[in-house]
Amino acid sequence: TLEGAILTVKAGAVQYRLPADLIDVASVADQLGVQPEDVQLTITIEKMTGEDAEAIAALVEAEGGQMIGDAYAFRLVAESGDRKLEISDFGKRYVNRTITLPNPVSGVATAVVIDPETGEMTFVPALFERNGQSTIVIIKRTGNSIYAVVQLNKTFADIEGHWAQADIERLASKMLVKGVSDDRFEPEKSVTRAEFAALLVRMLGLVETDGAPAFRDVRDTDWYAGAVAAAAAAGLIEGYEDGTFRPNAPISREELAVLAKRAIDFVGVKRASGDSEALRNFADAPSISDWAQSAVAVMVSEGIMIGVGDDVFAPQAQTSRAQAAVMLKRLAVKLALMDR
């Protein structure tokens, strides 16, 4: 049986640990049109060199950052004769890759995933561990692609002295949140349902989904279509009874709590029970919707969300970009998707 088996591939300072039961050989054979015993699986780790490496370095420099070490492509290919199928998405399971850097990392470093087709670079969950003079970067993601470690130092003119400045700068330097422009974050602007869904998908390192939109008011040309589809497939979001998602509606604090709790459930980490006792200090606790009570209790118990005042939670209030960033940072740390 393959259950519990880990396929480990090492190449110099890079290691790839792939749970064997993630590979549905029967399904792969069916897609290739062959028998399971005729399928050969090949795992490769390729260091980016030449023009590919130069293009990635230029991409990082365009973001105001610098590469730390090399970029690597991780691939899993099933083949039989002249038929090939690349397996790049593992659904709801994280696969670990480690890159060992020879020196300690100072400042804010982050792991990124690079889309070879679009050239887009974005945050990928990772933890940085010191090991003597070296640094081990543990990258967690549900899919294969090109990964690199970069260093960035992002800030925005309009968050100087803001209560959330440190968390916004850290998440922006991790490429988890973005500004509305190069020098503006607009911390008090409301976050929409689509924007927060996209933030959760990015934080979890999910592969954005192509194909038919999940809701009738989301078009495949909308910038958030892939993220909303991925969030729906992962069970993070649900639509309304009329089949809509209302992507451009501001997300309320209690809605945000529900989505954040689903992210905890997706990753599968132990969480607080969601006992309503956690809400006893809020005078407006009775106004929290029944469907959000447990989620809000979990968020408060875990210290991921707090009130907007000493005894006010304001469940129906809109969520600002600053509030969403701070909550996202606490959530990512809780889920071990980034360091403090």
XYZ file of C-alpha atoms in Angstrom:
340
model
C 0.000 0.000 0.000
C 1.104 3.526 -0.692
C -0.682 4.991 2.345
C 1.776 6.867 4.556
C 4.679 6.444 2.108
C 6.686 9.547 1.227
C 8.650 9.825 -2.009
C 11.715 11.929 -1.205
C 13.894 13.432 -3.914
C 17.076 15.384 -3.078
C 19.115 17.526 -5.432
C 21.890 19.446 -3.730
C 20.358 22.000 -1.355
C 16.791 21.176 -2.443
C 14.458 18.435 -1.276
C 10.979 17.412 -2.433
C 8.735 15.243 -0.199
C 5.705 13.885 -2.061
C 3.153 11.680 -0.238
C 2.714 8.672 -2.540
C -1.031 8.433 -1.919
C -1.499 11.820 -3.590
C -0.973 10.136 -6.949
C -4.119 8.439 -8.217
C -2.401 6.064 -10.628
C -5.689 4.583 -11.871
C -7.026 8.038 -12.782
C -3.726 9.017 -14.421
C -3.721 5.779 -16.455
C -7.299 6.461 -17.537
C -6.360 9.949 -18.749
C -3.407 8.522 -20.662
C -5.566 5.713 -22.069
C -3.306 2.935 -20.769
C -3.218 0.338 -17.995
C -1.975 1.452 -14.511
C 1.036 -0.920 -14.714
C 2.161 0.874 -17.896
C 2.427 4.288 -16.182
C 5.867 5.635 -15.312
C 6.158 8.573 -12.893
C 9.091 10.967 -13.074
C 9.845 13.604 -10.412
C 12.285 16.337 -11.417
C 13.854 19.285 -9.631
C 15.410 21.690 -12.096
C 17.511 24.722 -11.186
C 16.603 27.638 -13.405
C 19.595 28.754 -15.491
C 20.408 30.964 -18.456
C 17.604 33.083 -19.890
C 15.001 31.545 -17.575
C 17.001 32.532 -14.488
C 17.641 36.019 -15.881
C 13.933 36.528 -16.566
C 13.046 35.536 -12.990
C 15.730 37.819 -11.520
C 14.401 40.692 -13.640
C 10.878 39.979 -12.386
C 12.056 40.142 -8.763
C 14.014 43.364 -9.401
C 10.929 44.928 -11.015
C 9.130 44.348 -7.705
C 11.968 46.123 -5.882
C 13.407 42.926 -4.453
C 16.382 40.637 -4.839
C 16.827 36.895 -5.227
C 18.243 34.813 -2.385
C 19.787 31.774 -4.027
C 18.353 30.119 -7.135
C 14.858 29.422 -8.459
C 13.797 25.794 -8.901
C 11.092 24.076 -10.951
C 9.402 21.067 -9.361
C 7.617 18.706 -11.742
C 5.781 15.399 -11.628
C 5.149 13.793 -15.024
C 3.281 10.575 -15.767
C 4.123 8.931 -19.075
C 3.520 5.823 -21.094
C 5.239 5.487 -24.430
C 4.932 8.829 -26.187
C 1.995 9.955 -24.012
C 2.709 12.398 -21.182
C 0.630 14.049 -18.464
C 2.019 16.661 -16.080
C 0.469 16.511 -12.608
C 0.648 19.981 -11.075
C -2.299 20.237 -8.666
C -2.745 18.047 -5.572
C -6.184 19.343 -4.579
C -6.471 19.958 -0.844
C -3.149 18.437 0.276
C 0.044 20.337 0.970
C 3.339 19.065 -0.376
C 6.582 20.205 1.249
C 9.679 21.335 -0.614
C 12.763 22.595 1.209
C 15.479 24.905 -0.040
C 18.563 25.225 2.172
C 20.261 28.608 1.976
C 23.915 28.726 3.040
C 23.561 31.870 5.179
C 21.181 33.341 7.786
C 18.399 35.437 6.282
C 18.039 38.959 7.624
C 15.039 41.207 7.116
C 11.801 40.090 5.504
C 12.278 37.195 3.101
C 9.522 35.249 1.446
C 9.056 32.235 -0.767
C 7.289 32.954 -4.036
C 5.697 30.908 -6.770
C 6.354 32.006 -10.338
C 3.869 31.306 -13.112
C 6.025 30.432 -16.142
C 3.237 31.401 -18.572
C 2.237 34.804 -17.178
C 5.478 35.675 -15.396
C 3.443 36.565 -12.317
C 5.117 36.153 -8.931
C 3.140 35.745 -5.711
C 3.343 34.652 -2.082
C 3.600 30.965 -1.253
C 3.308 29.567 2.300
C 6.729 28.968 3.845
C 8.562 28.791 7.167
C 12.180 29.858 7.689
C 14.256 27.836 10.165
C 17.822 28.568 11.274
C 20.149 25.562 11.222
C 23.547 26.721 12.391
C 24.714 29.265 9.811
C 22.285 28.032 7.175
C 18.552 28.686 6.732
C 16.071 25.970 5.790
C 13.065 27.286 3.874
C 10.084 24.902 4.071
C 7.692 25.699 1.218
C 4.130 24.348 1.508
C 1.801 24.258 -1.472
C -0.894 22.125 -3.066
C 0.665 22.288 -6.521
C 3.885 22.189 -8.525
C 5.532 25.152 -10.228
C 8.693 27.275 -10.069
C 9.678 28.458 -6.595
C 12.238 30.941 -5.330
C 13.186 32.827 -2.176
C 13.293 36.600 -2.436
C 13.813 39.596 -0.212
C 11.583 42.650 -0.440
C 11.043 45.789 1.606
C 7.630 47.255 0.835
C 5.866 50.235 2.350
C 3.268 52.809 1.357
C 3.175 56.570 1.854
C -0.337 56.525 3.329
C 0.330 54.052 6.193
C 3.035 56.110 7.959
C 2.113 56.066 11.661
C -0.990 53.913 11.051
C -1.852 51.407 13.824
C -1.518 48.537 11.311
C 1.654 49.832 9.608
C 3.990 47.031 10.778
C 1.653 44.208 9.738
C 0.788 45.825 6.384
C 4.481 46.311 5.578
C 5.298 42.720 6.537
C 2.489 41.239 4.446
C 3.290 43.509 1.493
C 6.957 42.467 1.718
C 5.745 38.848 1.759
C 3.677 39.612 -1.390
C 0.539 38.535 0.450
C -1.209 41.914 0.266
C -0.870 44.514 -2.464
C -1.384 48.258 -2.603
C -3.978 49.991 -4.724
C -0.962 51.613 -6.404
C 2.819 51.540 -5.922
C 2.748 54.046 -3.047
C -0.814 53.842 -1.688
C -2.485 51.118 0.384
C -5.700 52.949 1.372
C -5.904 51.196 4.774
C -9.412 52.443 5.601
C -11.007 51.378 2.304
C -13.537 48.530 2.600
C -12.613 45.012 1.478
C -15.021 43.274 -0.901
C -16.078 39.632 -0.731
C -14.057 38.833 -3.861
C -10.964 40.628 -2.550
C -11.002 38.702 0.723
C -11.593 35.396 -1.069
C -8.543 36.177 -3.235
C -6.474 36.991 -0.117
C -7.371 33.655 1.476
C -6.538 31.741 -1.717
C -3.158 33.506 -1.866
C -2.456 32.932 1.836
C -3.260 29.215 1.518
C -1.155 28.911 -1.643
C -4.029 27.398 -3.620
C -3.894 26.924 -7.373
C -6.357 29.303 -9.046
C -8.988 27.444 -11.048
C -9.723 27.814 -14.746
C -13.045 26.922 -16.291
C -16.673 27.806 -15.698
C -17.287 30.391 -12.950
C -18.681 29.024 -9.706
C -21.416 31.683 -9.441
C -23.723 33.303 -11.977
C -22.563 36.846 -11.138
C -18.876 36.001 -11.634
C -17.663 36.176 -15.225
C -14.601 34.290 -16.416
C -13.081 37.633 -17.462
C -13.254 39.105 -13.927
C -9.846 39.485 -12.266
C -11.041 37.454 -9.294
C -12.725 34.616 -11.256
C -9.891 32.100 -10.747
C -9.512 32.901 -7.047
C -13.265 32.737 -6.371
C -13.488 29.382 -8.179
C -10.536 28.041 -6.170
C -12.066 29.321 -2.916
C -15.393 27.657 -3.772
C -13.688 24.361 -4.679
C -11.792 24.406 -1.366
C -15.006 24.994 0.588
C -13.943 28.446 1.777
C -16.922 30.311 0.293
C -20.544 29.674 -0.496
C -22.931 31.716 -2.562
C -26.414 32.954 -1.798
C -29.587 30.960 -2.415
C -30.093 32.736 -5.755
C -26.775 31.370 -7.062
C -24.885 34.668 -6.730
C -21.696 35.463 -4.843
C -22.020 39.280 -4.807
C -18.271 39.673 -5.315
C -18.204 43.464 -5.113
C -20.219 43.760 -1.886
C -18.166 44.819 1.160
C -17.428 41.872 3.443
C -18.757 42.193 6.987
C -16.730 41.267 10.045
C -18.872 38.213 10.765
C -18.611 37.023 7.149
C -14.844 37.419 7.368
C -14.838 35.318 10.563
C -16.717 32.507 8.806
C -14.276 32.461 5.866
C -11.279 32.535 8.202
C -12.656 29.598 10.236
C -13.097 27.621 7.009
C -9.432 28.338 6.180
C -8.457 26.835 9.555
C -10.607 23.786 8.806
C -9.048 23.467 5.321
C -5.512 23.344 6.724
C -6.697 20.999 9.480
C -4.943 22.568 12.466
C -6.381 22.232 15.958
C -8.581 25.174 16.851
C -10.706 26.441 19.731
C -14.147 24.905 20.070
C -16.125 28.006 19.121
C -17.920 28.106 22.487
C -20.172 31.171 22.743
C -18.577 31.840 26.151
C -15.819 33.609 24.190
C -18.345 36.274 23.184
C -19.594 37.128 26.659
C -17.530 40.320 26.865
C -19.236 41.857 23.817
C -22.394 43.817 24.594
C -23.508 43.348 20.981
C -22.977 39.554 20.949
C -26.743 38.938 20.494
C -26.558 40.784 17.155
C -24.067 38.264 15.713
C -25.957 36.163 13.155
C -26.699 32.567 14.168
C -24.685 31.195 11.220
C -21.612 33.202 12.327
C -21.704 32.690 16.129
C -19.358 29.691 16.205
C -16.896 31.184 13.706
C -16.707 34.514 15.558
C -16.167 32.640 18.837
C -13.268 30.684 17.276
C -11.667 33.848 15.879
C -11.936 35.638 19.237
C -10.712 32.605 21.233
C -7.688 32.250 18.946
C -6.870 35.971 19.175
C -7.240 36.326 15.403
C -10.056 38.879 15.713
C -10.772 41.305 18.535
C -13.487 43.861 19.114
C -13.590 47.334 17.603
C -13.910 48.681 21.152
C -13.731 47.344 24.718
C -17.107 45.598 24.493
C -18.186 45.927 20.848
C -17.588 43.362 18.096
C -19.656 45.100 15.377
C -20.478 41.925 13.414
C -22.251 43.663 10.533
C -19.659 46.438 10.153
C -17.593 46.529 6.980
C -13.986 45.358 7.149
C -11.204 47.792 6.271
C -8.103 46.806 4.309
C -6.024 47.439 7.432
C -8.235 45.202 9.585
C -8.162 42.464 6.948
C -4.353 42.631 6.720
C -3.860 42.344 10.490
C -6.339 39.471 10.738
C -4.713 37.715 7.773
C -1.288 37.960 9.390
C -2.544 36.446 12.656
C -4.323 33.702 10.717
C -1.272 32.844 8.584
C 0.903 32.554 11.707
C -1.736 30.400 13.449
C -1.801 28.061 10.425
C 2.022 27.925 10.215
C 1.915 29.365 6.708
C 4.372 32.143 7.605
C 6.667 33.132 10.465
C 5.844 35.870 12.901
